[in-house]
Each structure stands twice: as C-alpha cells, then as structure tokens.
Coordinates of C-alpha atoms and ligand atoms in Angstrom, one line a residue:
X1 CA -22.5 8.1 37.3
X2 CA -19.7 5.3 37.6
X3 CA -21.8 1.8 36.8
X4 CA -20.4 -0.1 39.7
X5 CA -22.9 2.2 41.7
X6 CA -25.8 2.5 39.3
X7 CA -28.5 0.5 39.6
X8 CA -29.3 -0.7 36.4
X9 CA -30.8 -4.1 36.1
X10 CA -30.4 -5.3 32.4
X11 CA -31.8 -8.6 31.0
X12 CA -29.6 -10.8 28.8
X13 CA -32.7 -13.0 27.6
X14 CA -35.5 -11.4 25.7
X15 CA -38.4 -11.4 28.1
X16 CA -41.5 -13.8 26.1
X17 CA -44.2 -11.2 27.5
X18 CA -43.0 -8.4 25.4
X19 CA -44.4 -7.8 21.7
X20 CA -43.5 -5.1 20.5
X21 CA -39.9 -3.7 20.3
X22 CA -40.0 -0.7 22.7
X23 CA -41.2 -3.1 25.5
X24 CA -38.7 -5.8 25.2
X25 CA -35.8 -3.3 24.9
X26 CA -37.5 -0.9 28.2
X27 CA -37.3 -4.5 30.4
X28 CA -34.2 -5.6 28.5
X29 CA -32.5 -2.5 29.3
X30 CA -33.8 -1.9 33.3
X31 CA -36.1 0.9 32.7
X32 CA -39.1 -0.7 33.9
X33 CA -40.5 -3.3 35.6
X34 CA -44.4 -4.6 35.7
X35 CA -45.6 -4.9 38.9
X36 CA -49.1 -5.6 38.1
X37 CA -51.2 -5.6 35.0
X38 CA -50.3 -2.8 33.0
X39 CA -48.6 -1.0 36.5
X40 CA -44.9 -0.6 36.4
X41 CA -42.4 0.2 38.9
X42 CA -39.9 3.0 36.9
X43 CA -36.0 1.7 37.3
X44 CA -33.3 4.5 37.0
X45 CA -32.8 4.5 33.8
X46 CA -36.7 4.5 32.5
X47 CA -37.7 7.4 35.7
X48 CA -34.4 9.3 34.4
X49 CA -35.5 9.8 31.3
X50 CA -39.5 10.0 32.2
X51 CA -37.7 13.2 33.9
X52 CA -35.9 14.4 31.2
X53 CA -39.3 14.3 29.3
X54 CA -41.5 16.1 32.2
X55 CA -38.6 19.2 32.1
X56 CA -39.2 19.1 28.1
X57 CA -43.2 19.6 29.0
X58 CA -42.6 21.8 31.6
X59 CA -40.1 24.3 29.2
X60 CA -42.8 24.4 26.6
X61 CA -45.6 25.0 29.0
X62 CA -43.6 28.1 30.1
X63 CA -43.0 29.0 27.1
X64 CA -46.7 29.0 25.7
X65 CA -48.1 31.1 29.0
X66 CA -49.3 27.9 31.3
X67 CA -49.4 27.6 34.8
X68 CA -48.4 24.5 36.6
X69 CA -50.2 23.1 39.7
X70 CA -50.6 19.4 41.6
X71 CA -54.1 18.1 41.5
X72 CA -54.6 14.8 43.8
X73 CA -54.8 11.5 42.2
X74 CA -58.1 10.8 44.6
X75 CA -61.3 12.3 43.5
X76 CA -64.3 12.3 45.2
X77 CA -67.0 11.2 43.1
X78 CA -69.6 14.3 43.6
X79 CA -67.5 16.8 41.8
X80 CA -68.2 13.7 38.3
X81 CA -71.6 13.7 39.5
X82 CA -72.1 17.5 39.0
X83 CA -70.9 17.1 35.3
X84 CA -72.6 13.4 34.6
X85 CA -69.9 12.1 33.8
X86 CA -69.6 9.6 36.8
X87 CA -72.2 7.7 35.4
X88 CA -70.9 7.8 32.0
X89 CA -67.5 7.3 32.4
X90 CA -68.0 3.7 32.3
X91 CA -65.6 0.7 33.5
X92 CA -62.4 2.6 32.9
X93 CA -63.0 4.5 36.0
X94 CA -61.0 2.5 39.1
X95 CA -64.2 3.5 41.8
X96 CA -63.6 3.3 45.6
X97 CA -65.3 3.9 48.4
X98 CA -63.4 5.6 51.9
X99 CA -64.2 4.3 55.5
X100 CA -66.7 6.8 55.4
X101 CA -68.6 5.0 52.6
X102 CA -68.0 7.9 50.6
X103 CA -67.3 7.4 46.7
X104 CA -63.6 8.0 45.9
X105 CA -62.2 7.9 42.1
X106 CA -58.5 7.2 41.0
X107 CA -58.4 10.2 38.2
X108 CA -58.8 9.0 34.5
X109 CA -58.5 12.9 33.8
X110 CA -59.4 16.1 35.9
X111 CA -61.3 18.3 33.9
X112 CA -64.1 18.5 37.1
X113 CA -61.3 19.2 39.6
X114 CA -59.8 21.9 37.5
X115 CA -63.4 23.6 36.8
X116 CA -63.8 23.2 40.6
X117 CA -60.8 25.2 41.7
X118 CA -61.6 27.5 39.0
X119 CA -65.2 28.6 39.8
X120 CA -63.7 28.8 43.4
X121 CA -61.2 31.4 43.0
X122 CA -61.9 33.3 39.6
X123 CA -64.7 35.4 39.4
X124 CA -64.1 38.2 37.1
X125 CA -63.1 38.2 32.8
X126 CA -60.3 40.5 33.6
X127 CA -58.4 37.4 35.2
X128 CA -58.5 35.3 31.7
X129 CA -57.5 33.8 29.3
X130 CA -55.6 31.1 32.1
X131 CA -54.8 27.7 31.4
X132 CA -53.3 25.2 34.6
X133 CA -51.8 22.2 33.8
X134 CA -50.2 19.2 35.8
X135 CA -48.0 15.8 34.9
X136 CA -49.4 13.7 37.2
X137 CA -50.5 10.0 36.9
X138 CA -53.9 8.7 35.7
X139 CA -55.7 5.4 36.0
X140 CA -57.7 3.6 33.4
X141 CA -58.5 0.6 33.9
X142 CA -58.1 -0.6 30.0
X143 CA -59.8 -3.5 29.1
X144 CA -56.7 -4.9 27.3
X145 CA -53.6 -3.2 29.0
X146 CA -50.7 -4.4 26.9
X147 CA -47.5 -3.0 24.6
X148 CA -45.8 -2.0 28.1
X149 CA -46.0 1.9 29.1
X150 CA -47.9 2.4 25.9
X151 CA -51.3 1.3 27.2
X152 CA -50.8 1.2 30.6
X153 CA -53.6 1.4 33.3
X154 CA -51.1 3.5 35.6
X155 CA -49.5 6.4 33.0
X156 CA -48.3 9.5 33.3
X157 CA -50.2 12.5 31.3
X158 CA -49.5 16.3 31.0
X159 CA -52.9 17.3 31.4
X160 CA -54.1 20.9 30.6
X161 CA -56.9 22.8 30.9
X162 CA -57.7 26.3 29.6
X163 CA -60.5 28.4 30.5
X164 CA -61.1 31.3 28.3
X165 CA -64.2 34.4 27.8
X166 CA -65.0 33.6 24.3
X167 CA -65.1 30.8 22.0
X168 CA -62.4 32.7 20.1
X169 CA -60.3 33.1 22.7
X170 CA -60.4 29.6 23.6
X171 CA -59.7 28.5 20.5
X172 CA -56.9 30.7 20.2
X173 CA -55.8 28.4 23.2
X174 CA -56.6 25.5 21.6
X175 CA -53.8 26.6 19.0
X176 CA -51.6 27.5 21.1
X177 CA -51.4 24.1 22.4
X178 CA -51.3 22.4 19.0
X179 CA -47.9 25.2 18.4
X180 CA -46.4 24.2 21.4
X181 CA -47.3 20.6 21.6
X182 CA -45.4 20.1 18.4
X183 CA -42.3 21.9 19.9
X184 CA -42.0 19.4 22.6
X185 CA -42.4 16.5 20.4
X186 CA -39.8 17.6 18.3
X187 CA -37.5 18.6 20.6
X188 CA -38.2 14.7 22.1
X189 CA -36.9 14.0 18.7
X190 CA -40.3 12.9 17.4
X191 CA -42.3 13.9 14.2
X192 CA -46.5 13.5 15.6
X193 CA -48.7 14.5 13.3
X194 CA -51.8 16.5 14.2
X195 CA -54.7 14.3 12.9
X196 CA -58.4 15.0 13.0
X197 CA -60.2 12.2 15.8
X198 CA -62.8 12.0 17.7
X199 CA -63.4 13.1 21.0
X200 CA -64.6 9.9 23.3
X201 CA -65.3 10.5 26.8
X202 CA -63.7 13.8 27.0
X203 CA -66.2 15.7 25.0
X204 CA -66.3 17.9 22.5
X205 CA -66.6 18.9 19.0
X206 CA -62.9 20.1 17.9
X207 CA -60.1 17.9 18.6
X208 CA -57.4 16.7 17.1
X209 CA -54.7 13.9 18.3
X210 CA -50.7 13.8 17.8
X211 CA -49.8 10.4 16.1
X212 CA -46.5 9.1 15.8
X213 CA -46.3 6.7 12.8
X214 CA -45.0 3.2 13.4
X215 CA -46.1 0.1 12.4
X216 CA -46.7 -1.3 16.5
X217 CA -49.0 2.1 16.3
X218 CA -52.5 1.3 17.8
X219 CA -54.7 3.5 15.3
X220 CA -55.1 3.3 11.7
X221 CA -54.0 6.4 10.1
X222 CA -55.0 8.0 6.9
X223 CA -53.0 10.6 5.7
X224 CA -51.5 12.5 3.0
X225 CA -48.0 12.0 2.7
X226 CA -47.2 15.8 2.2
X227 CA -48.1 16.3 6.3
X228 CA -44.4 14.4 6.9
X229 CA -42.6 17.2 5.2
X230 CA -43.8 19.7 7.5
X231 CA -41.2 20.7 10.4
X232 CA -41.9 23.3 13.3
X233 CA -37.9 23.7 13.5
X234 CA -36.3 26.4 15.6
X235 CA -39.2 29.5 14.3
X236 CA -40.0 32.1 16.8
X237 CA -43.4 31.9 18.3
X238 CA -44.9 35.0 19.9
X239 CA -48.1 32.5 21.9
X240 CA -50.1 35.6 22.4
X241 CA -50.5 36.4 18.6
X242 CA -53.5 34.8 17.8
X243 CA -52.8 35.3 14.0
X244 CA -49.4 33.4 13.8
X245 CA -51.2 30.5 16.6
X246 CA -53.5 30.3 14.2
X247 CA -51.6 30.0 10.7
X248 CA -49.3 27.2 11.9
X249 CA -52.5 25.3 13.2
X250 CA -53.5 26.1 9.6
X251 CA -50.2 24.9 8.1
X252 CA -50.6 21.3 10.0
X253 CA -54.2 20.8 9.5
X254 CA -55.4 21.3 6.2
X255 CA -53.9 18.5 4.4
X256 CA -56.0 15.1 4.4
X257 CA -54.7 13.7 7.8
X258 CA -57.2 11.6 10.1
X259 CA -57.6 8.4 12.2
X260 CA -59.7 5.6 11.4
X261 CA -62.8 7.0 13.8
X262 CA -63.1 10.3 11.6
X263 CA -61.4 8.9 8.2
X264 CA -63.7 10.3 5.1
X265 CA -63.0 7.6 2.3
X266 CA -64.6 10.4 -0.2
X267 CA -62.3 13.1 1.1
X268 CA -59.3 10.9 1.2
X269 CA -59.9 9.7 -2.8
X270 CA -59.4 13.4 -3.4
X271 CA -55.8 13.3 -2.2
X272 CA -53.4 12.3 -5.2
X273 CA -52.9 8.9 -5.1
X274 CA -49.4 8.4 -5.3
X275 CA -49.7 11.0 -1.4
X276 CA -52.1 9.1 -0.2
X277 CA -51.5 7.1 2.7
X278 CA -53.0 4.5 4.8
X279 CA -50.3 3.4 8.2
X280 CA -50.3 3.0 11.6
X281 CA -49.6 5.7 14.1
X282 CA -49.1 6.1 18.3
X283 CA -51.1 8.8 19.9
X284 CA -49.1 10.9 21.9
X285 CA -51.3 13.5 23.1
X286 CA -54.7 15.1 22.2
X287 CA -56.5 18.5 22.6
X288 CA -60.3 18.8 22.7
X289 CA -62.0 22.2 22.8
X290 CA -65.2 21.3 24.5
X291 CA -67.0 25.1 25.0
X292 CA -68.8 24.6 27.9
X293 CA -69.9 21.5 28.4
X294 CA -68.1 21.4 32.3
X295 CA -68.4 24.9 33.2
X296 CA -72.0 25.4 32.9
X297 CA -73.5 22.0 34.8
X298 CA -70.5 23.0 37.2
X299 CA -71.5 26.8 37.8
X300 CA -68.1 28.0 36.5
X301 CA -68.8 31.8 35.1
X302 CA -67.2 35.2 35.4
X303 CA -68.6 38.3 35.2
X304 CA -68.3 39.3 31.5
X305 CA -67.8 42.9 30.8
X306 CA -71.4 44.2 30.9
X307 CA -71.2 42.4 34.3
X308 CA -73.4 39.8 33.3
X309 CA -72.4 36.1 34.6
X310 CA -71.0 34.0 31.9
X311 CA -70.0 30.1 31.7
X312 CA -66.4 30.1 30.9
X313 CA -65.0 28.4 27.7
X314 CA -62.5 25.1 28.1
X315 CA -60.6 22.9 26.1
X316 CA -58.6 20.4 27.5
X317 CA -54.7 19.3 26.5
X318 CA -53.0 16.2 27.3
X319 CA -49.9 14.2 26.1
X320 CA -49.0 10.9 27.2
X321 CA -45.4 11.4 29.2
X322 CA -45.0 7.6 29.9
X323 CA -46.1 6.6 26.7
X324 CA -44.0 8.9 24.7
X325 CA -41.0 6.9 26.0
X326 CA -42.9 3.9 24.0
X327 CA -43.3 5.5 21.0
X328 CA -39.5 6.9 21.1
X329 CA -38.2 4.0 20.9
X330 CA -40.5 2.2 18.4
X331 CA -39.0 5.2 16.4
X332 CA -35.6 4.9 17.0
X333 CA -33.6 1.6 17.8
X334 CA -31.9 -1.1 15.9
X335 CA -31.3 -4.5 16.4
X336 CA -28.9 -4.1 19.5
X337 CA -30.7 -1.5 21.3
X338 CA -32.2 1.7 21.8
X339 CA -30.9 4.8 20.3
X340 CA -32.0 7.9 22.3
X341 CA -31.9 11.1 21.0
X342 CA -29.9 13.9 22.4
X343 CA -32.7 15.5 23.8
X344 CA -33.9 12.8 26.2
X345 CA -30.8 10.8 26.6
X346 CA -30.6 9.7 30.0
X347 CA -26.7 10.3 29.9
X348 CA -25.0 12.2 27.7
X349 CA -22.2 10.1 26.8
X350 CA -21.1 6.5 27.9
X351 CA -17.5 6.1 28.6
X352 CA -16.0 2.5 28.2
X353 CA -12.6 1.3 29.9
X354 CA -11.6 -1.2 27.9
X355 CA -8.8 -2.4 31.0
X356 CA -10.2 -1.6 34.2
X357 CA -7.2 -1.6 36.5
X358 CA -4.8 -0.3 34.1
X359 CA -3.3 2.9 35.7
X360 CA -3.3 4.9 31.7
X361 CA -7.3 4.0 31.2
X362 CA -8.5 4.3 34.5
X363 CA -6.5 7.9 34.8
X364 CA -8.1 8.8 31.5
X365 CA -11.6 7.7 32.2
X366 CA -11.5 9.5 35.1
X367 CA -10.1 12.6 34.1
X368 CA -12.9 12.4 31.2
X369 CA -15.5 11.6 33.8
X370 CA -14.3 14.6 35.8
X371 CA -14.2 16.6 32.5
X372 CA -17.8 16.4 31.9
X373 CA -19.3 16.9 34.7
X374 CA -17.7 19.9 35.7
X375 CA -19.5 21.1 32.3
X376 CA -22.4 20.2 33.6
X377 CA -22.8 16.8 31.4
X378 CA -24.0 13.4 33.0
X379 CA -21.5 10.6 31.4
X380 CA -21.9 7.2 32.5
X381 CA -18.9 5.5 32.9
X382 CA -18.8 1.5 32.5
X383 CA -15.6 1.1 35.2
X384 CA -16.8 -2.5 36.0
X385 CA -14.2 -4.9 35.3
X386 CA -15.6 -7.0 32.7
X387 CA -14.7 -7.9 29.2
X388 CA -15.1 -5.3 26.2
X389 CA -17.9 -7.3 24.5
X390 CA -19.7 -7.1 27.2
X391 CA -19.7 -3.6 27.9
X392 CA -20.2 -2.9 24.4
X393 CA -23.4 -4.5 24.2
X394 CA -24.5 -3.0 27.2
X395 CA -23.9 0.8 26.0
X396 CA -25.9 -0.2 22.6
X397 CA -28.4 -1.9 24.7
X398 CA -29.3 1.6 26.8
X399 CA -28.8 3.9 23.4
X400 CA -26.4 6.6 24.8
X401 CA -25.9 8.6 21.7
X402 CA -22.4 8.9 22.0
X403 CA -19.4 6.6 23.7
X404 CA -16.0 7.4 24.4
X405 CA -13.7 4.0 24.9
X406 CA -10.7 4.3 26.3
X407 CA -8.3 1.1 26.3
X408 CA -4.2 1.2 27.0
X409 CA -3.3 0.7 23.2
X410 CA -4.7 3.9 22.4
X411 CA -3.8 5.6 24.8
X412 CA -0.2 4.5 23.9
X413 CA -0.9 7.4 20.7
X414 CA -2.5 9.5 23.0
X415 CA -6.1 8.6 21.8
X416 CA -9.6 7.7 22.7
X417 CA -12.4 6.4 20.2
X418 CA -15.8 8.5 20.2
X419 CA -18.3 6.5 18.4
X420 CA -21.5 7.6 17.5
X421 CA -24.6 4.7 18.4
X422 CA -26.8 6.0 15.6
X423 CA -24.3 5.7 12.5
X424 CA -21.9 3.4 14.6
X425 CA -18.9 5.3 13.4
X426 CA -15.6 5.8 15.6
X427 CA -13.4 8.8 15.0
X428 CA -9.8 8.6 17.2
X429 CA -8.6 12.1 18.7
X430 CA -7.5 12.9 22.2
X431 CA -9.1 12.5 25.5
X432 CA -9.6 16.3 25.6
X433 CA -10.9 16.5 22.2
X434 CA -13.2 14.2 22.3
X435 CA -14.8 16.0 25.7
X436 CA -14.4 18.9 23.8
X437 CA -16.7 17.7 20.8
X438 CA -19.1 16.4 23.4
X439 CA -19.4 19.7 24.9
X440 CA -20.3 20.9 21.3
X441 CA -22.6 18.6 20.9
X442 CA -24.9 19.3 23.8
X443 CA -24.2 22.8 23.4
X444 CA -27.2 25.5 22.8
X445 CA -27.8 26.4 19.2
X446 CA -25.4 23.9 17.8
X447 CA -27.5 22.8 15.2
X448 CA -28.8 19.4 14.5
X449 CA -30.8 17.3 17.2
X450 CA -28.5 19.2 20.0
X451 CA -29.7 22.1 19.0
X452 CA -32.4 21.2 21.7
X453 CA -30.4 20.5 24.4
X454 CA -30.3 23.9 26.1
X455 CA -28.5 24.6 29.5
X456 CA -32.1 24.9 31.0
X457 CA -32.5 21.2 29.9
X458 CA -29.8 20.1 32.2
X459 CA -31.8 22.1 35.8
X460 CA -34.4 20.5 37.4
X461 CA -38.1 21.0 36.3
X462 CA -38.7 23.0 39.5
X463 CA -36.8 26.3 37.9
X464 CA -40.1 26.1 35.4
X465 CA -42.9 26.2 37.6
Ligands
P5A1 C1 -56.8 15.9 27.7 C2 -56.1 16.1 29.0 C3 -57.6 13.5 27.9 O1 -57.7 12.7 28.9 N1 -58.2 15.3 29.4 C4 -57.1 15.9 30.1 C5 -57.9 15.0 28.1 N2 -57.2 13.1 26.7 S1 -56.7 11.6 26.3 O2 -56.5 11.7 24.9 O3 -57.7 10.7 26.8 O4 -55.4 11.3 27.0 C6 -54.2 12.1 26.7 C7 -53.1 11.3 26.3 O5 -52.7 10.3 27.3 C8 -52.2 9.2 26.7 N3 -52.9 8.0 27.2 C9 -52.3 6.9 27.7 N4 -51.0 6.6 27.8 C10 -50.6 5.3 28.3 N5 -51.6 4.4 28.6 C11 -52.9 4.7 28.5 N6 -53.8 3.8 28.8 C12 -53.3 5.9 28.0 N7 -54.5 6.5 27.7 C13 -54.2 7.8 27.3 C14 -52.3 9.3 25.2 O6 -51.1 9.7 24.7 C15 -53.3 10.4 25.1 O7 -53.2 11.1 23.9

C-alpha cells in the first residue's frame, strides 16, 4: 500500500477522552473511531489488523477440530425465554421489539441459538463430540463502557460452543479449548494466563478466564509468579488425545492463579511468598463448561447408545477479538507508538523515502515495494512528500515492526537502513538484502516471534472455514 492512497487518519494531539495507553494510541494512530458510547467505526488500519486476528482464530479453530458458522446478531426473545435467561439476563441485554410487536434481542452471547440449531439437526450420539463457533459481534450494554475497544458495548467475540455425550467428553472439550486458546494468544504475541473465575451469567461450575497482566487491566489478579514461566511454544498437539488435552490444562492450572471473584486468601498464603503475586490483568477470553443447564430446558438430546434420549453436554468458549487489540498494545508500545508484533502487524514492513522526487530513492522504494509484494508481503510505503521527521514519527506511531529508509546519500554506497521499532536499531546493507532479511523474517519456522507468521497467515480467513 503506497500512503498517498491509504486512508489513514492519524491525530497529532493526544485526544483528552482516552485513559489508558492503548486507546489514545488506537485514535492517535486511525484505527478507530467512537461513533457512539462505547461503538466504534474500525478505520483501515484498526479493521486490518482486527482481520489479521480473526485468521489467527480461525487457524486455531481448525486446528483444534471446530466448525465455523454465522449466527445473526438479532435474536428473538422466545428461544432466552425457553432457557430463563431472558428474564435474568438483566440490563445488559439491548431488547427490541419488531413491527410485529414481537421481542427482538441484539446477542450478548448465543448459547440458545446454537442449542436451537443443534436440537434441530442432530439427533443421534454417533454425530458427537461437535463444537460450532462464530466471530461475530455482540452487544452489551455495559453500565460503564470505557478504556476504548476494551469494554465496548459493540465488540467482536469468537464464541464457541461444544456439545458433547458425556461429561468427560465435554470436558475433554473444554481442554481442548484451553490448549488451543493459548496457541492463538501466543501466536498474537501475548502471554494470558488461565486463571480460575467465576462464571456470571453464562453459567456453570468450571470456568476459567485468560488474563493478560497489565497494570490498565480491569481485574485484580492473584497469582503465583511461577504461572509466567510457562510457554505453550511450537509443541505438537494431537486435539483428539484426551490425555495430552488434559496434561497441559494440568500444566497451566494447578499453580495458585485466580481473579479477585474466586481469590482464596488461605490458599494463596500457601504460595511462597517471595511467588506470590497480587496485579492486574485483561481478560481475553473465557471457557465455561456448563453440563446441561441449556440443553435440557431447551429439549436438546440424542439418542445415547442404549437408544435412550439424553440431554447433550456444553460448555461454551469465547475470546474477546476486539479487545485483544486493547490489551496488545497495553503490552507492547513505548512512548512514540505502538509496537505490533510480527504476527498481527498490519503491514509487514514500512518503507520510508527520505527524498520523494529523487529519481535514486523513488527507483529503490519502488523496486523494494515491488520486491515484497511479489513474495507475498504487504509493505507500506510512506511516498508522500513530506519531511523525514515527520514520516518517522508516523511509522513509530502505527508500530510496523520493521522499516526500511531509503534516502539519496545512501544510496550513493548502494544502501538502505532497516531498523527494527522494538529495539530501534538500524543495520545498513543493500536494497536487496534488506528485502531479503525481511523475507526471513516473515518466513515459516524461522524462529523467534516470526516463527508464527506462516504462509497461511498471509490468505484470507475463508481458506479455514
Ligand atoms: C463464552 C462464549 C461468554 O460470553 N458465551 C459465548 C461465553 N463469555 S464472556 O466471558 O462473557 O465473554 C467472552 C470474552 O468477550 C470479551 N468481552 C468483551 N470485550 C469487549 N468489550 C466488552 N464489553 C466485553 N465483554 C466481554 C472478553 O474478552 C471475554 O473474555
């Protein structure tokens, strides 16, 4: 993308109604703008890499065995009168009513729709275990929307719902989630930690929520410090061996971590004290197993195998797309910018002309421009014709992690600059070199954060589904 034809909106002033650091820099840098309370309107740059975070979701998904579908954002209101929880959903739920005077719902979450396509079209055990899940957009109406995408009332959610024979199988699913959950947040460049909670609205006995530690965090977190040393990195996961699902949910759960609504003082005083920790975390996703507290007020059983009816056991999944972009950047930034890691970059690499108009740089910015892309890389290049500073602080300002600049001078000695945003460290090669090491860095199993960036990452979500 050459900038003279992007549309990319940046703020030189801080805007005053932003707190907390990921807001200011997501209007700062275009990605967003509010167009009512706690509703935004998604810019290029923020919806790019809101996409580049749904194809992350939707790899993982595929990879754990989970079926993607489209359920409507309208709901009518009998289906959450069958389960009771129309009534008790409360003031979060935006109600409507049609011209019919029928009750319509904006959906909060869709575990009644799911359970009702379910019990419509599955019948027998032999067609389990299956789990369906959607991103698609959710209303709450918060009480206190605030912090930008990170309590929205509009937001975008993965939401997944599994529906299983036996409680063990559906717990099996319930760790199959937790595996593959924290794949994606890694691979977002993101450590959450799986933390004990409770289960609100949503139900349930078993659940357990993914919190990012940071200081803007909403929930108190109790923890013992051990739980950061844990990595999922690049292990192979077979999802259908309950044993291995089962070990890692082991490996991530046992030590003392828990928010504030299920923290145990007397448990925690029995972590070492120098481990023990009390912060403040971001929750970036949550999975309930809730048995069957839809499936049997809705009617949704299958024939078990002594061809008896039996209700079906669920759990529900869900992570928090649009708020993960939040809690990315409250993670990674300085004081010029955002710093986006390799994984969810919007572009790969930002190319600066340091003389637009000069036939040496604009020749070389092209041919660099043209270089990538035939690779299949997305470079932005800054061709306006504006002064170096500027540009400069515009790059660090969006957080490419990588920027070639390309200026006369250098070219002169037949080099470029490529400077990393994260350590802020230039190295001088040539033009093809440095498209060369870019190539490296994006490409599959290259080790480090790129190691994430697979070819796949680069195709639209539709190959997944
Ligand atoms: C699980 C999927 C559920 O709704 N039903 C379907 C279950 N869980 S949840 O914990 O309530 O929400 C899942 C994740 O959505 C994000 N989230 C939000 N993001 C932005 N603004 C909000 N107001 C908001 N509310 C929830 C969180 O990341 C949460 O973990």
């Amino acid at each position: 993308m050459r900038l003279t034809r992007y549309f990319l909106p940046v703020l030189k002033e801080n805007p005053s109604e932003a707190q907390i650091v990921s807001h200011r820099l997501m209007l700062r840098a275009g990605m967003i703008k509010q167009a009512s309370a706690g509703i935004y309107s998604w810019l290029p740059l923020g919806f790019k890499v809101l996409r580049k975070l749904e194809n992350i979701v939707h790899q993982e998904q595929a990879r754990a065995g989970h079926i993607a579908i489209q359920m409507p954002v309208m709901q009518s209101a009998d289906l959450w009168r069958e389960s009771g929880r129309y009534d008790d959903y409360g003031q979060e739920m935006l109600r409507m009513k049609d011209r019919h005077d029928r009750d319509l719902l904006f959906t909060p979450t869709a575990e009644e729709l799911v359970t009702d396509i379910f019990r419509g079209h599955v019948s027998s055990y032999k067609d389990l275990p299956l789990t369906l899940y959607q991103i698609q957009w959710k209303f709450r109406d918060e009480i206190r929307p605030r912090f930008g995408v990170m309590r929205g009332r509009e937001f975008l959610m993965k939401d997944g719902y599994n529906f299983d024979l036996t409680k063990e199988d559906a717990l099996h699913a319930y760790n199959r989630h937790l595996v593959s959950y924290l794949r994606t947040y890694e691979r977002m460049g993101l450590q959450a930690i799986p933390m004990r909670a409770d289960s609100g609205p949503i139900g349930g006995d078993d659940t357990h929520e993914f919190l990012v530690l940071a200081e803007t965090g909403e929930s108190e977190v109790f923890y013992d410090s051990a739980v950061t040393d844990i990595r999922m990195g690049e292990r192979d996961i077979d999802y259908d061996d309950k044993a291995q699902c089962q070990a890692v949910m082991e490996e991530f759960t046992t030590l003392y971590a828990r928010t504030d609504e299920t923290h145990d003082a007397a448990l925690f005083d029995q972590v070492p004290e120098e481990r023990r920790r009390v912060a403040r975390g971001i929750e970036v996703g949550q999975i309930f197993y809730f048995g069957t507290k839809y499936s049997e007020p809705m009617g949704a059983t299958v024939q078990g195998p002594d061809g008896k009816p039996v209700p079906v056991h669920m759990g529900s999944h869900g992570i928090g797309v649009s708020r993960l972009i939040g809690a990315i950047i409250e993670a990674s930034h300085d004081e010029n910018g955002i710093i986006w890691p390799e994984g969810v970059t919007p572009f790969h690499c930002g190319i600066v002309n340091l003389k637009q108009g000069d036939e040496a740089a604009d020749g070389a910015c092209e041919t660099i421009y043209k270089a990538l892309t035939a690779i299949g890389l997305e470079p932005l290049y800054d061709d306006r014709k504006e002064r170096a500073g500027g540009k400069f602080a515009t790059m660090d300002l969006i957080g490419l992690p990588w920027r070639i600049t390309v200026g006369p001078r250098g070219l002169k000695n037949g080099v470029v600059e490529l400077t990393s945003r994260r350590t802020g460290e230039s190295v001088e090669m040539t033009p093809e070199d440095a498209v060369k090491k870019i190539a490296e860095i994006y490409a599959p199993h290259h080790g480090g954060a790129a190691q994430h960036v697979e070819p796949m990452a680069n195709r639209s979500f539709h190959t997944w589904i």
